[in-house]
CSV table of C-alpha atoms in Angstrom, one decimal:
chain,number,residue,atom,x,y,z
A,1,UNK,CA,-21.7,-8.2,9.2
A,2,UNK,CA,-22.4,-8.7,5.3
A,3,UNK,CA,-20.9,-5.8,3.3
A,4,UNK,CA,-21.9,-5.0,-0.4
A,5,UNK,CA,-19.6,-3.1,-1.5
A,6,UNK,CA,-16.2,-4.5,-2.2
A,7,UNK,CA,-12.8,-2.3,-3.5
A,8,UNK,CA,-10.1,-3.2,-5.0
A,9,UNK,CA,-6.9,-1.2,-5.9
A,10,UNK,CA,-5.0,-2.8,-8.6
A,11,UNK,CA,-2.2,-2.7,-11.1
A,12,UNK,CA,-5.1,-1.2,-13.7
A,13,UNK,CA,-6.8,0.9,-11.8
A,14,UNK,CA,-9.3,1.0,-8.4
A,15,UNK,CA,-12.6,-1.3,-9.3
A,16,UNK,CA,-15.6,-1.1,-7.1
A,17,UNK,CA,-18.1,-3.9,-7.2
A,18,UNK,CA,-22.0,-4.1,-5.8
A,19,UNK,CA,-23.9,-6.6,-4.8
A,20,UNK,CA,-27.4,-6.4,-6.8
A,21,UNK,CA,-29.7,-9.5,-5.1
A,22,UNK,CA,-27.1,-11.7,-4.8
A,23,UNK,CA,-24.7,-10.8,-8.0
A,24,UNK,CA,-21.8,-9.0,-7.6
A,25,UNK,CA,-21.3,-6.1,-10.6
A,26,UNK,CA,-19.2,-3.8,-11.5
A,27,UNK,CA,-20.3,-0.4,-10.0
A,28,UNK,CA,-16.6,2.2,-10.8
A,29,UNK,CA,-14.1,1.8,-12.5
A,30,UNK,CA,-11.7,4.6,-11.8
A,31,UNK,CA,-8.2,5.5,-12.9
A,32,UNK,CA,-8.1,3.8,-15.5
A,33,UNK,CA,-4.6,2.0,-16.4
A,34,UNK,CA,-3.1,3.1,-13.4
A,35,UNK,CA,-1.6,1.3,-10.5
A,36,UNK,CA,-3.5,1.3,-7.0
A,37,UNK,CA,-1.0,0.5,-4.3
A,38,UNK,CA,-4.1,0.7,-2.0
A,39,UNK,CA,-7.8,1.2,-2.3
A,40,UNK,CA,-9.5,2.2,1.2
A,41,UNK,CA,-12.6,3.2,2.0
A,42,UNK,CA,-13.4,5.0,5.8
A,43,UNK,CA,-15.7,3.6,7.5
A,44,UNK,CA,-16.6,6.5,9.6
A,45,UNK,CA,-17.6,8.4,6.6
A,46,UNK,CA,-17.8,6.4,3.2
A,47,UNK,CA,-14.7,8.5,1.6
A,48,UNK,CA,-12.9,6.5,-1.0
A,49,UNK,CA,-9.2,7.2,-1.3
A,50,UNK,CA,-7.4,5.6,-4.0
A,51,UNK,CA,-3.5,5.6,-3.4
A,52,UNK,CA,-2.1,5.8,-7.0
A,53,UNK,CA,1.9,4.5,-7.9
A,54,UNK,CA,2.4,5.9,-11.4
A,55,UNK,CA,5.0,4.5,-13.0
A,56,UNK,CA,6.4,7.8,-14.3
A,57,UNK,CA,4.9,10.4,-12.2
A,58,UNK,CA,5.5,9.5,-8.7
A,59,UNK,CA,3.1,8.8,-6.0
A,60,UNK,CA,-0.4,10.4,-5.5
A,61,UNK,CA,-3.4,10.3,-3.4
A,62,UNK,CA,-6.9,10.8,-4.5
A,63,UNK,CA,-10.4,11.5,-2.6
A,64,UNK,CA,-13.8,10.4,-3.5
A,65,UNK,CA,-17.1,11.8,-1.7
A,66,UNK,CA,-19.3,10.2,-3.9
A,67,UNK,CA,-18.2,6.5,-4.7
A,68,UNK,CA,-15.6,7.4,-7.2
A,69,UNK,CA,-17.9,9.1,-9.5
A,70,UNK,CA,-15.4,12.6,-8.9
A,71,UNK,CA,-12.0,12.6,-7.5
A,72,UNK,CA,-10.2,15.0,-5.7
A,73,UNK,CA,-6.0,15.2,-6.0
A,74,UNK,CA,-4.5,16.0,-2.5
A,75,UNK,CA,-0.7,16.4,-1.6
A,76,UNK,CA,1.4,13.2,-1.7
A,77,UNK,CA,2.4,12.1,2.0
A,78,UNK,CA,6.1,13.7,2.0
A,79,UNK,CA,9.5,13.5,3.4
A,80,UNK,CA,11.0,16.8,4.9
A,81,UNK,CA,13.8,18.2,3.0
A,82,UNK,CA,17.1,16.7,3.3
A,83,UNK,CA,15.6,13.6,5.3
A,84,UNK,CA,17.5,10.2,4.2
A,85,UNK,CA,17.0,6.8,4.1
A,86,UNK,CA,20.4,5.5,4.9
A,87,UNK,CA,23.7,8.3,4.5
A,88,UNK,CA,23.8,9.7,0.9
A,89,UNK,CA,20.0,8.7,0.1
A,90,UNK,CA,17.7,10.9,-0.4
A,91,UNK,CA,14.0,10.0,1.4
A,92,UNK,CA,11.1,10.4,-1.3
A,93,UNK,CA,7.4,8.2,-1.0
A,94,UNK,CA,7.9,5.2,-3.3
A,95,UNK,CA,4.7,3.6,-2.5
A,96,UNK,CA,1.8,4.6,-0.4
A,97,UNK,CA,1.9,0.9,1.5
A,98,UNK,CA,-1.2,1.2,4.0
A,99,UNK,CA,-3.8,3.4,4.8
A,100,UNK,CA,-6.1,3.6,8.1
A,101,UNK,CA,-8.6,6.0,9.6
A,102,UNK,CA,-7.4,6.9,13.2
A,103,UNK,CA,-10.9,5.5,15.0
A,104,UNK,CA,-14.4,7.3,15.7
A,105,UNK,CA,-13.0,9.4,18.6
A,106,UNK,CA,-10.4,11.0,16.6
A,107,UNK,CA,-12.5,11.6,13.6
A,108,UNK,CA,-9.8,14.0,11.2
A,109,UNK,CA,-6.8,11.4,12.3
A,110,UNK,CA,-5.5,9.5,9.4
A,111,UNK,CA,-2.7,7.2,9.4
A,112,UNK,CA,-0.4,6.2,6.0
A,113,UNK,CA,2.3,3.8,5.9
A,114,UNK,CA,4.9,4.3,3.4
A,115,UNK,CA,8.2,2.9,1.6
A,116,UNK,CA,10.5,4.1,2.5
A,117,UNK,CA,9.6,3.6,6.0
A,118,UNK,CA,8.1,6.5,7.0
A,119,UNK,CA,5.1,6.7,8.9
A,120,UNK,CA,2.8,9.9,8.1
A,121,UNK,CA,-0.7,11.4,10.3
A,122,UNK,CA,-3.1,13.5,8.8
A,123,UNK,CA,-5.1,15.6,11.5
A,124,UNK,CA,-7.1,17.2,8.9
A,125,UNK,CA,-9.3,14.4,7.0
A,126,UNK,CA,-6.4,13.9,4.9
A,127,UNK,CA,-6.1,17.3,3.0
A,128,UNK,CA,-2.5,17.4,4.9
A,129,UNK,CA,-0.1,14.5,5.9
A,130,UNK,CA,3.2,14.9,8.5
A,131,UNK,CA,5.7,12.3,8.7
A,132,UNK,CA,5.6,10.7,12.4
A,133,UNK,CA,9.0,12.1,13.5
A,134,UNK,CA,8.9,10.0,16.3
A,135,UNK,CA,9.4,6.6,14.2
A,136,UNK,CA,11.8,8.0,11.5
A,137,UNK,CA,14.7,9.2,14.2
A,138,UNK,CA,13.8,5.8,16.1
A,139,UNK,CA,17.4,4.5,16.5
A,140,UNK,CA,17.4,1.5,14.9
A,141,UNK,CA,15.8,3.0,11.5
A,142,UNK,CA,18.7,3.5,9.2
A,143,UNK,CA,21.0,0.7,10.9
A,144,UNK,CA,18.8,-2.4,11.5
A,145,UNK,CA,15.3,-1.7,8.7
A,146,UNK,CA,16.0,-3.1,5.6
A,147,UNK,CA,13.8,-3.4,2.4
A,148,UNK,CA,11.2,-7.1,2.2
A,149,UNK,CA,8.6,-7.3,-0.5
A,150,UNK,CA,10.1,-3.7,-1.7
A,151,UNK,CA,13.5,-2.2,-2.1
A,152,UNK,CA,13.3,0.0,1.0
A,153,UNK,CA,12.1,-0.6,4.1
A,154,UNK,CA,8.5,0.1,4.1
A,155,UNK,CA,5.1,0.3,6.9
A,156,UNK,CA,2.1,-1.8,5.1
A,157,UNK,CA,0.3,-2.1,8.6
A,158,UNK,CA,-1.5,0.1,11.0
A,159,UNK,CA,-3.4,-1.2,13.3
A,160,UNK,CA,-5.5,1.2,16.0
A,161,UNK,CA,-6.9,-0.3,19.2
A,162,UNK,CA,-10.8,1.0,19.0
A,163,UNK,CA,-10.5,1.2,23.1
A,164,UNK,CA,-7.9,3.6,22.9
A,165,UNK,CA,-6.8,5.2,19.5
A,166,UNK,CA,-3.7,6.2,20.8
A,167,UNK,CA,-3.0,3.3,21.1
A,168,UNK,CA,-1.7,1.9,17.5
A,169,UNK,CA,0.7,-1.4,15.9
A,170,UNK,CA,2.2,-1.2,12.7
A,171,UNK,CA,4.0,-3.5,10.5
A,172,UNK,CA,7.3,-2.5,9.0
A,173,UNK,CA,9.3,-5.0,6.6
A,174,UNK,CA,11.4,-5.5,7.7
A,175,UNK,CA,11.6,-4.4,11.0
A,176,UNK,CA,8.9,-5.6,12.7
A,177,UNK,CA,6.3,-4.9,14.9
A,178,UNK,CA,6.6,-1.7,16.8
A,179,UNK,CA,3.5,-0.1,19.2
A,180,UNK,CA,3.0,3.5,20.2
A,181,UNK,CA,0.5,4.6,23.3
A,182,UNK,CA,0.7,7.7,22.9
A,183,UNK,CA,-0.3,8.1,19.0
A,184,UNK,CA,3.5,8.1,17.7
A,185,UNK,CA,5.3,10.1,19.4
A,186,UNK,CA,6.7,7.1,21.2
A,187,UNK,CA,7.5,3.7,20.1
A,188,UNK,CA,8.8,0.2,21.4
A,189,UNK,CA,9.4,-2.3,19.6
A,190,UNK,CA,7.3,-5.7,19.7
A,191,UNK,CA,8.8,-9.2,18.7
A,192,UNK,CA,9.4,-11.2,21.2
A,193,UNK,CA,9.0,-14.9,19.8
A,194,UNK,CA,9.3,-13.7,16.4
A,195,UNK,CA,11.7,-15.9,14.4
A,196,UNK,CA,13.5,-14.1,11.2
A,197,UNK,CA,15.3,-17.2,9.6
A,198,UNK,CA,16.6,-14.9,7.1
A,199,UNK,CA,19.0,-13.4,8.9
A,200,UNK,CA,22.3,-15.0,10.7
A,201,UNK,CA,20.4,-13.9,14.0
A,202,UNK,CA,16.9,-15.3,13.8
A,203,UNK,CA,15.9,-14.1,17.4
A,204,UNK,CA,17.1,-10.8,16.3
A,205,UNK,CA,15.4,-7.8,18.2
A,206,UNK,CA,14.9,-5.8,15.0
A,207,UNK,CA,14.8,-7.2,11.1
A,208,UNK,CA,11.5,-9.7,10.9
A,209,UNK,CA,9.2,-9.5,8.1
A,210,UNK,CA,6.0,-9.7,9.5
A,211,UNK,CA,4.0,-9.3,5.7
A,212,UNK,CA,0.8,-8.3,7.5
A,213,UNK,CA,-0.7,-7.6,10.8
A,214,UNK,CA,-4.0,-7.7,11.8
A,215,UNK,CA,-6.0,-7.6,15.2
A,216,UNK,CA,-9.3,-9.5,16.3
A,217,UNK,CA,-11.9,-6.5,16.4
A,218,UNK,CA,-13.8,-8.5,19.4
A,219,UNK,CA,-10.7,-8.3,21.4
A,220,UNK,CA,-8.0,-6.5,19.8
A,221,UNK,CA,-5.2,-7.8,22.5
A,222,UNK,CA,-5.7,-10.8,20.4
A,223,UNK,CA,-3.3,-9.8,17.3
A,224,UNK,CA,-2.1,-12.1,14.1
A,225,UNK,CA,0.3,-11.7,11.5
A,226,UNK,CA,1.5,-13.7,8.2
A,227,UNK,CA,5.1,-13.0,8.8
A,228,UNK,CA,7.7,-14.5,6.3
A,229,UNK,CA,8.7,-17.3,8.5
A,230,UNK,CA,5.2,-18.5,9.6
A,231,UNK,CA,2.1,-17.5,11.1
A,232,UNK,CA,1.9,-15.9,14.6
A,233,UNK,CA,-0.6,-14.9,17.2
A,234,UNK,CA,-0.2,-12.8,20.5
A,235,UNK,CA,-3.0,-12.7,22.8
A,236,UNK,CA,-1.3,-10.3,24.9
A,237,UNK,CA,-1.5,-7.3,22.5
A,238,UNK,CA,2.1,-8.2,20.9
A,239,UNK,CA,3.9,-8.6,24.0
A,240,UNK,CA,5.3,-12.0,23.1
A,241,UNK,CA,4.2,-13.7,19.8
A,242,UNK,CA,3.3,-17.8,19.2
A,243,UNK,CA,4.2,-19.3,15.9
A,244,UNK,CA,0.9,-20.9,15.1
A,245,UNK,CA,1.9,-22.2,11.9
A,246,UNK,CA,1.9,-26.2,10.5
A,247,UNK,CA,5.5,-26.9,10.5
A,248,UNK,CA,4.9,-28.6,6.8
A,249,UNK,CA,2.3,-26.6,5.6
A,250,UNK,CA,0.2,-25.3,3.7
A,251,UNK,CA,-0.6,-22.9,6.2
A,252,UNK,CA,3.1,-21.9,6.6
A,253,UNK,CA,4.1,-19.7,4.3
A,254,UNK,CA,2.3,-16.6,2.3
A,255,UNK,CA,1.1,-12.9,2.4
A,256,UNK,CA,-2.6,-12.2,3.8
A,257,UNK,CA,-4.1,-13.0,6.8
A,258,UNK,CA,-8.0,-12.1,7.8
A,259,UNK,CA,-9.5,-12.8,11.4
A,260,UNK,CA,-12.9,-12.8,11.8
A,261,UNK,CA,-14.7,-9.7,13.4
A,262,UNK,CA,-16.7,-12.0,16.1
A,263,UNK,CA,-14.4,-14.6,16.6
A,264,UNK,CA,-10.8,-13.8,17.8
A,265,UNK,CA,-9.7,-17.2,17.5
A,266,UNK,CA,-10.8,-17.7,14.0
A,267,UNK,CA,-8.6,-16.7,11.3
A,268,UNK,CA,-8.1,-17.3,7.5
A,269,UNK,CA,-4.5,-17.4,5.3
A,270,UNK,CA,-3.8,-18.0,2.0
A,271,UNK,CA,-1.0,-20.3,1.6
A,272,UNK,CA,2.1,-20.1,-1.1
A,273,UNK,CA,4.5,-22.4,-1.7
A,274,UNK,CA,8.2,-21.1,0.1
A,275,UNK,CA,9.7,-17.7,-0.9
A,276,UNK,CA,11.8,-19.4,-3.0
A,277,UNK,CA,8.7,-20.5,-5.5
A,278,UNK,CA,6.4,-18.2,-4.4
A,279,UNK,CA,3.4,-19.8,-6.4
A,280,UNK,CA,0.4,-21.7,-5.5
A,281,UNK,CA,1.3,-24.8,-3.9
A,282,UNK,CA,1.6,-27.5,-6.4
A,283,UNK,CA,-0.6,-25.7,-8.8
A,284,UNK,CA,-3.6,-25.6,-6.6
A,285,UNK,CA,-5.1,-22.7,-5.0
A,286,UNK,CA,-6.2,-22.8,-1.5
A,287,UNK,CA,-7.2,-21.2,2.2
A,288,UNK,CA,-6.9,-22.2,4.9
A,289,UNK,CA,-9.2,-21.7,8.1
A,290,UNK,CA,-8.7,-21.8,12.2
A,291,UNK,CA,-11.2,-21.8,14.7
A,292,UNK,CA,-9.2,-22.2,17.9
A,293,UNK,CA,-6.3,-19.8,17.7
A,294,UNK,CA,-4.3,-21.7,15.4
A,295,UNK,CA,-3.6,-24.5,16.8
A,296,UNK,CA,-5.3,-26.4,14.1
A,297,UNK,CA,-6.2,-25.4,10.2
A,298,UNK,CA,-8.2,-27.0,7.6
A,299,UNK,CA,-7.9,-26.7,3.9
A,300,UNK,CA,-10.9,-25.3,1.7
A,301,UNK,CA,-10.7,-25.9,-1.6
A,302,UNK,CA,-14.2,-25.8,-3.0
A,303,UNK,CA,-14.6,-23.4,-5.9
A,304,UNK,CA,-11.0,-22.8,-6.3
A,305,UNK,CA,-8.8,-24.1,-8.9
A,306,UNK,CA,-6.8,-27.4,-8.5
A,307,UNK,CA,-4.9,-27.1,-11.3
A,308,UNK,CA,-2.2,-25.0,-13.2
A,309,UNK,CA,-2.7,-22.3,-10.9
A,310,UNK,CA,-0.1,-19.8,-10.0
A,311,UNK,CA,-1.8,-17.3,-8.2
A,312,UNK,CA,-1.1,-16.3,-4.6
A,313,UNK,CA,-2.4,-13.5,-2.8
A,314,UNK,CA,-0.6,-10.6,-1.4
A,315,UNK,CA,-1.1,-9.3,1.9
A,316,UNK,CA,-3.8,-6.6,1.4
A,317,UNK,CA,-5.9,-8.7,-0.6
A,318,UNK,CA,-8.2,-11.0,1.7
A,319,UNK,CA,-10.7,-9.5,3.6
A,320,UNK,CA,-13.8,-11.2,6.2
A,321,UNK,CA,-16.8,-9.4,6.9
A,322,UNK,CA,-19.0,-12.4,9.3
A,323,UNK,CA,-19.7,-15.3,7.0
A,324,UNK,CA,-18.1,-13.6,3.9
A,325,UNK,CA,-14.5,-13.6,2.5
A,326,UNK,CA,-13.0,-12.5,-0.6
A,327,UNK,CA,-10.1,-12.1,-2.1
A,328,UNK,CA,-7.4,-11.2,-5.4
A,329,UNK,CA,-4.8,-12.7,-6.5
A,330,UNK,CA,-1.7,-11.7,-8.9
A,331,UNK,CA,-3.2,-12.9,-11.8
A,332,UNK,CA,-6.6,-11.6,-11.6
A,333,UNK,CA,-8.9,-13.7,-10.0
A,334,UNK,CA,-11.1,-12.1,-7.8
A,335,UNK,CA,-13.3,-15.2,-5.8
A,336,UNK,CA,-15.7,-14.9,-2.9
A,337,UNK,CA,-17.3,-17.1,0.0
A,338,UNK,CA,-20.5,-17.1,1.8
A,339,UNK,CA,-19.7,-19.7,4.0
A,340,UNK,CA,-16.5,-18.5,6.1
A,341,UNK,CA,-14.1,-19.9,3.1
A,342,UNK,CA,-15.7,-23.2,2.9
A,343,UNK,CA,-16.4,-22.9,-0.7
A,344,UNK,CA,-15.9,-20.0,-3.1
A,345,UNK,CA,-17.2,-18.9,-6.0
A,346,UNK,CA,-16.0,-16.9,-9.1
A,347,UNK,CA,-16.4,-12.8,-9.2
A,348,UNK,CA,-13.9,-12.5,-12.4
A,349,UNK,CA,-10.5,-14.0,-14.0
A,350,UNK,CA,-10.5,-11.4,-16.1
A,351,UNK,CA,-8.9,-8.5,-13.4
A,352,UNK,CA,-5.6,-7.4,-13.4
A,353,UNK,CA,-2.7,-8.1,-10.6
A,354,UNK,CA,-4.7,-7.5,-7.0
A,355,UNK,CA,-3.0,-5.4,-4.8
A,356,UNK,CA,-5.7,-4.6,-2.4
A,357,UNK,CA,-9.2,-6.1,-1.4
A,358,UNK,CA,-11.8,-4.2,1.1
A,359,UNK,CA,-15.3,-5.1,2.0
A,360,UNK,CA,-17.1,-1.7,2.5
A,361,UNK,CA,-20.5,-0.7,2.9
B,1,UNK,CA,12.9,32.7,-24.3
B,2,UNK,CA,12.7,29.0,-24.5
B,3,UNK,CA,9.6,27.5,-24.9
B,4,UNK,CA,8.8,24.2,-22.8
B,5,UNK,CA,6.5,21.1,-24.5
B,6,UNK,CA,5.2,18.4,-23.1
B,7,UNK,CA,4.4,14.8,-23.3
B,8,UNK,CA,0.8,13.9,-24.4
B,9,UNK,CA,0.6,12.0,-21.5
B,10,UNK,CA,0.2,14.4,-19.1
B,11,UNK,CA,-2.7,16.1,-20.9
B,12,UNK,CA,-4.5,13.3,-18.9
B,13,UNK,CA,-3.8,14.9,-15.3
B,14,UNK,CA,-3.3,18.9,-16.8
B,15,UNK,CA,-5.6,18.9,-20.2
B,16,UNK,CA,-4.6,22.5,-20.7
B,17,UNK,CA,-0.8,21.6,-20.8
B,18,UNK,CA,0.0,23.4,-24.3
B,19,UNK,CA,3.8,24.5,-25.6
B,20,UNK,CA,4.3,27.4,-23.0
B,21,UNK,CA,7.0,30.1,-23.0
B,22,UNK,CA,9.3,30.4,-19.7
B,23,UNK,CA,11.5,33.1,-18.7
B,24,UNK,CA,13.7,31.4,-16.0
B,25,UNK,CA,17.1,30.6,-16.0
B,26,UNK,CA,17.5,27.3,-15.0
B,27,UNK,CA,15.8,24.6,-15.1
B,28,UNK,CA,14.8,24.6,-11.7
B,29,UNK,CA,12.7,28.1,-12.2
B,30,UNK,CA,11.0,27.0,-15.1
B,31,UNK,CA,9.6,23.7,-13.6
B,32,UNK,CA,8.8,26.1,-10.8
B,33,UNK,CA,7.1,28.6,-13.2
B,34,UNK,CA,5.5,25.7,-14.7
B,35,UNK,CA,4.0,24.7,-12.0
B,36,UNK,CA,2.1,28.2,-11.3
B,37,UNK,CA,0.9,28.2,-14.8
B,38,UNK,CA,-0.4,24.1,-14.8
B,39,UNK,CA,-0.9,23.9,-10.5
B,40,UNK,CA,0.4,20.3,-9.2
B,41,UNK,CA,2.6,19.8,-12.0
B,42,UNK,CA,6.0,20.4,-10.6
B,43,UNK,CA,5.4,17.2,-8.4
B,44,UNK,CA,4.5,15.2,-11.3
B,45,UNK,CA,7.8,15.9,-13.0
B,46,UNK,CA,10.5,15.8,-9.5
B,47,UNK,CA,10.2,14.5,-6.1
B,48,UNK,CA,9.9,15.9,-3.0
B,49,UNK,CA,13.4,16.3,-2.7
B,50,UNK,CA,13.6,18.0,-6.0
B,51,UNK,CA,15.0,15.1,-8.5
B,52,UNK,CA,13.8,14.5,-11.5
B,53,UNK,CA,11.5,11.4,-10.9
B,54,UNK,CA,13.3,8.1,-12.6
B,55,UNK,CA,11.3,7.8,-15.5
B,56,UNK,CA,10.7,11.3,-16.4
B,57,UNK,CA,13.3,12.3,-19.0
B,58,UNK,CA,14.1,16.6,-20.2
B,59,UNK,CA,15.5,17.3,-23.3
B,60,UNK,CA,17.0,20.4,-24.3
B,61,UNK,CA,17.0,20.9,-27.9
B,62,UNK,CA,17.0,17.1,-28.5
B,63,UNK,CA,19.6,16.4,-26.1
B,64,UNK,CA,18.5,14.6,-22.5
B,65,UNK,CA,19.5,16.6,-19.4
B,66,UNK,CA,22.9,15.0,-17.3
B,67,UNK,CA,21.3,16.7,-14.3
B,68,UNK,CA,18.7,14.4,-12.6
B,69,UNK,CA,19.5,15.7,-8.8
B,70,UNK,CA,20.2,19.6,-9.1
B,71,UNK,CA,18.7,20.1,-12.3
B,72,UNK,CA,21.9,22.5,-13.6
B,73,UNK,CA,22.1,21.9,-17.6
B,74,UNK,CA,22.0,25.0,-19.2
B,75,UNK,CA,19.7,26.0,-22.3
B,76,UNK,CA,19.9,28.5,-25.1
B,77,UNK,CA,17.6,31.9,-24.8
B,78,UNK,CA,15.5,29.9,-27.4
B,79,UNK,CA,15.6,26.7,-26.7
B,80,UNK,CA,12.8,24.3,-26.9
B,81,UNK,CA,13.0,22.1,-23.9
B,82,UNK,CA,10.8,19.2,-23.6
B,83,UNK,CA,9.0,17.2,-21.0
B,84,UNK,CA,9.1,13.7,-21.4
B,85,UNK,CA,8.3,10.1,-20.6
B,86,UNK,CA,10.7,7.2,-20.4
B,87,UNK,CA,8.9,4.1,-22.4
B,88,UNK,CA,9.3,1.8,-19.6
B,89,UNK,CA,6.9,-0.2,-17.5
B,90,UNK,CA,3.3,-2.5,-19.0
């Protein structure tokens, strides 16, 4: 479905474009200056929350009714008194990492995913978040997480199962994947065929960095995720996971992943070169597109530049919504597809560092 | 009774911030009493386990607090104490 609204939370502030016949514009521009670790809008209702990481004056969370034009301050997601990270460190939200609505059943649920790890529910339309108990005593938490992409360990996926919103993945680097049926207050933990080179054990239970995770919304069994060493795919809701990457790239290595909403098998990435570089690949800016479950990708290139680029893309910032794509990159460029990625054009090079991208109505 | 300032740059979240007399005793009381005075601002200034966020500095009569965690430097029955920002980040 074509969307014409699209957000974006970055390191200047939230940014809200329109599309006016065919021309995207500039419709809000709201806090100003400050960082947005996320910028989500709720599909269920049109609410706009902006998920603000202020340098100085910690993390904050902020509701919009009315497409940003006023803003409401709610309490920060926080930790209990007294509740630690490891022994001897003290468990305060560093970063508000991910942010979903808990489905149409459960119309007050909300879910946020923070670092350092903890996973917090709102039952009230977000005017109050708990941390998911559950998850934080889970007993691997303080021995086996570890901190990817941040310092701590941190939760920058949640995905609900529409069927059954109970029933919910999230992404945790690094941990892994880990599923709950019964809306967190049970987990087990999900990654089987997952491979953490990183680490002396690669086929470790517990420590992968899956950077994103993502599930087909025809047929959400069907689940994906950029993870650090490659791209996977389950088709048995996360049971056991298939690397699906090309073993010498492009589509290897990198941070989003977006799958279409009426094709399970057909999924966009946007390729970096190793974690060692962590640049465009040889100065050229690409995505790359499967139609049959990833066991084939093409390159699109048209649109994009092919030269002295060093974006890449982190893992909030692609999004699909039918034939369109967008995304952000570090440095500012904000480019968009009619054509399911095969060619892109230009919104602005002008932005700041993209942290998050959404399509919205 | 000291009197606590703060940085302009809060004015942008609590534009009525203003130099504002406390009658605590430590610290810890006159965030708190701050905080009934300018609602919300207590968790602009600690976390939510009560430290002093990192780059969030208090000076007490010019000098900066050692105290990050329990917030225990003491301050003279007139001393000015001021809220501040560290000049870090871009």
């Amino acid at each position: 479905m074509t969307r014409s609204t699209i957000l974006l939370g970055t390191r200047k502030g939230l940014i809200a474009y329109h599309r006016n016949n065919g021309r995207w514009q500039v419709e809000n521009l709201s806090f100003e200056g400050q960082p947005v670790s996320i910028a989500y809008a709720d599909p269920r209702n049109g609410t706009w929350w902006a998920c603000l990481d202020h340098g100085h004056w910690g993390v904050k969370l902020h509701r919009s009714s009315d497409r940003g034009n006023q803003w409401t301050e709610l309490p920060s997601p926080a930790y209990p008194e007294g509740e630690e990270v490891k022994d001897g460190v003290p468990a305060a939200t560093r970063y508000i990492w991910s942010m979903a609505h808990g489905g149409t059943k459960q119309r007050a649920r909300l879910w946020l995913g923070t670092d350092p790890g903890g996973l917090f529910m709102s039952t009230d339309g977000g005017d109050s978040f708990r941390l998911v108990e559950s998850l934080w005593r889970h007993p691997s938490r303080k021995t086996n997480w570890m901190g990817g992409g941040r310092d701590q360990p941190g939760i920058h996926s949640i995905v609900v199962d529409p069927r059954d919103e109970d029933h919910v993945h999230i992404g945790i680097s690094c941990a892994g994947v880990f599923e709950t049926v019964d809306a967190g207050l049970s987990w087990q933990v999900r990654n089987n065929g997952l491979k953490a080179e990183f680490l002396p054990d690669p086929d470790t239970n517990i420590g992968h960095d899956p950077h994103i995770l993502v599930a087909a919304p025809t047929n959400p069994d069907i689940l994906w995720q950029q993870n650090h060493c490659g791209i996977f795919r389950s088709v048995d809701g996360a049971q056991t996971w298939q690397d699906v990457s090309q073993p010498e790239g492009p589509a290897r290595f990198g941070f989003a992943i977006a799958v279409a909403d009426d094709d399970p098998d057909q999924a966009w990435v946007a390729p970096a070169d190793s974690d060692m570089v962590r640049t465009a690949i040889k100065g050229a800016l690409c995505i790359c597109r499967t139609d049959d479950g990833g066991k084939s990708w093409k390159e699109y290139r048209k649109g994009l530049p092919q030269q002295n680029c060093f974006d890449i893309v982190y893992r909030h910032a692609l999004a699909a919504a039918g034939d369109t794509l967008v995304f952000g990159t570090t440095t500012g460029n904000l480019f968009f597809s009619p054509d399911r990625g095969e060619s892109w054009q230009t919104i602005n090079n002008y932005l700041p560092m993209i942290y998050s991208v959404q399509f919205a109505d | 009774m000291p009197t606590v300032k703060f940085t302009y740059a809060l004015r942008r979240f609590f534009p009525t911030l203003r130099d504002t007399p406390a009658s605590g005793r430590t610290l810890k009381e006159v965030l708190t009493e701050m905080d009934q005075v300018y609602p919300g601002v207590k968790t602009y200034l600690l976390d939510e386990q009560g430290r002093l966020r990192q780059h969030v500095n208090i000076f007490i009569d010019g000098t900066i607090i050692k105290d990050r965690t329990l917030l225990s430097d003491p301050f003279p029955e007139t001393g000015e104490i001021y809220i501040m920002q560290a000049l870090s980040g871009g």
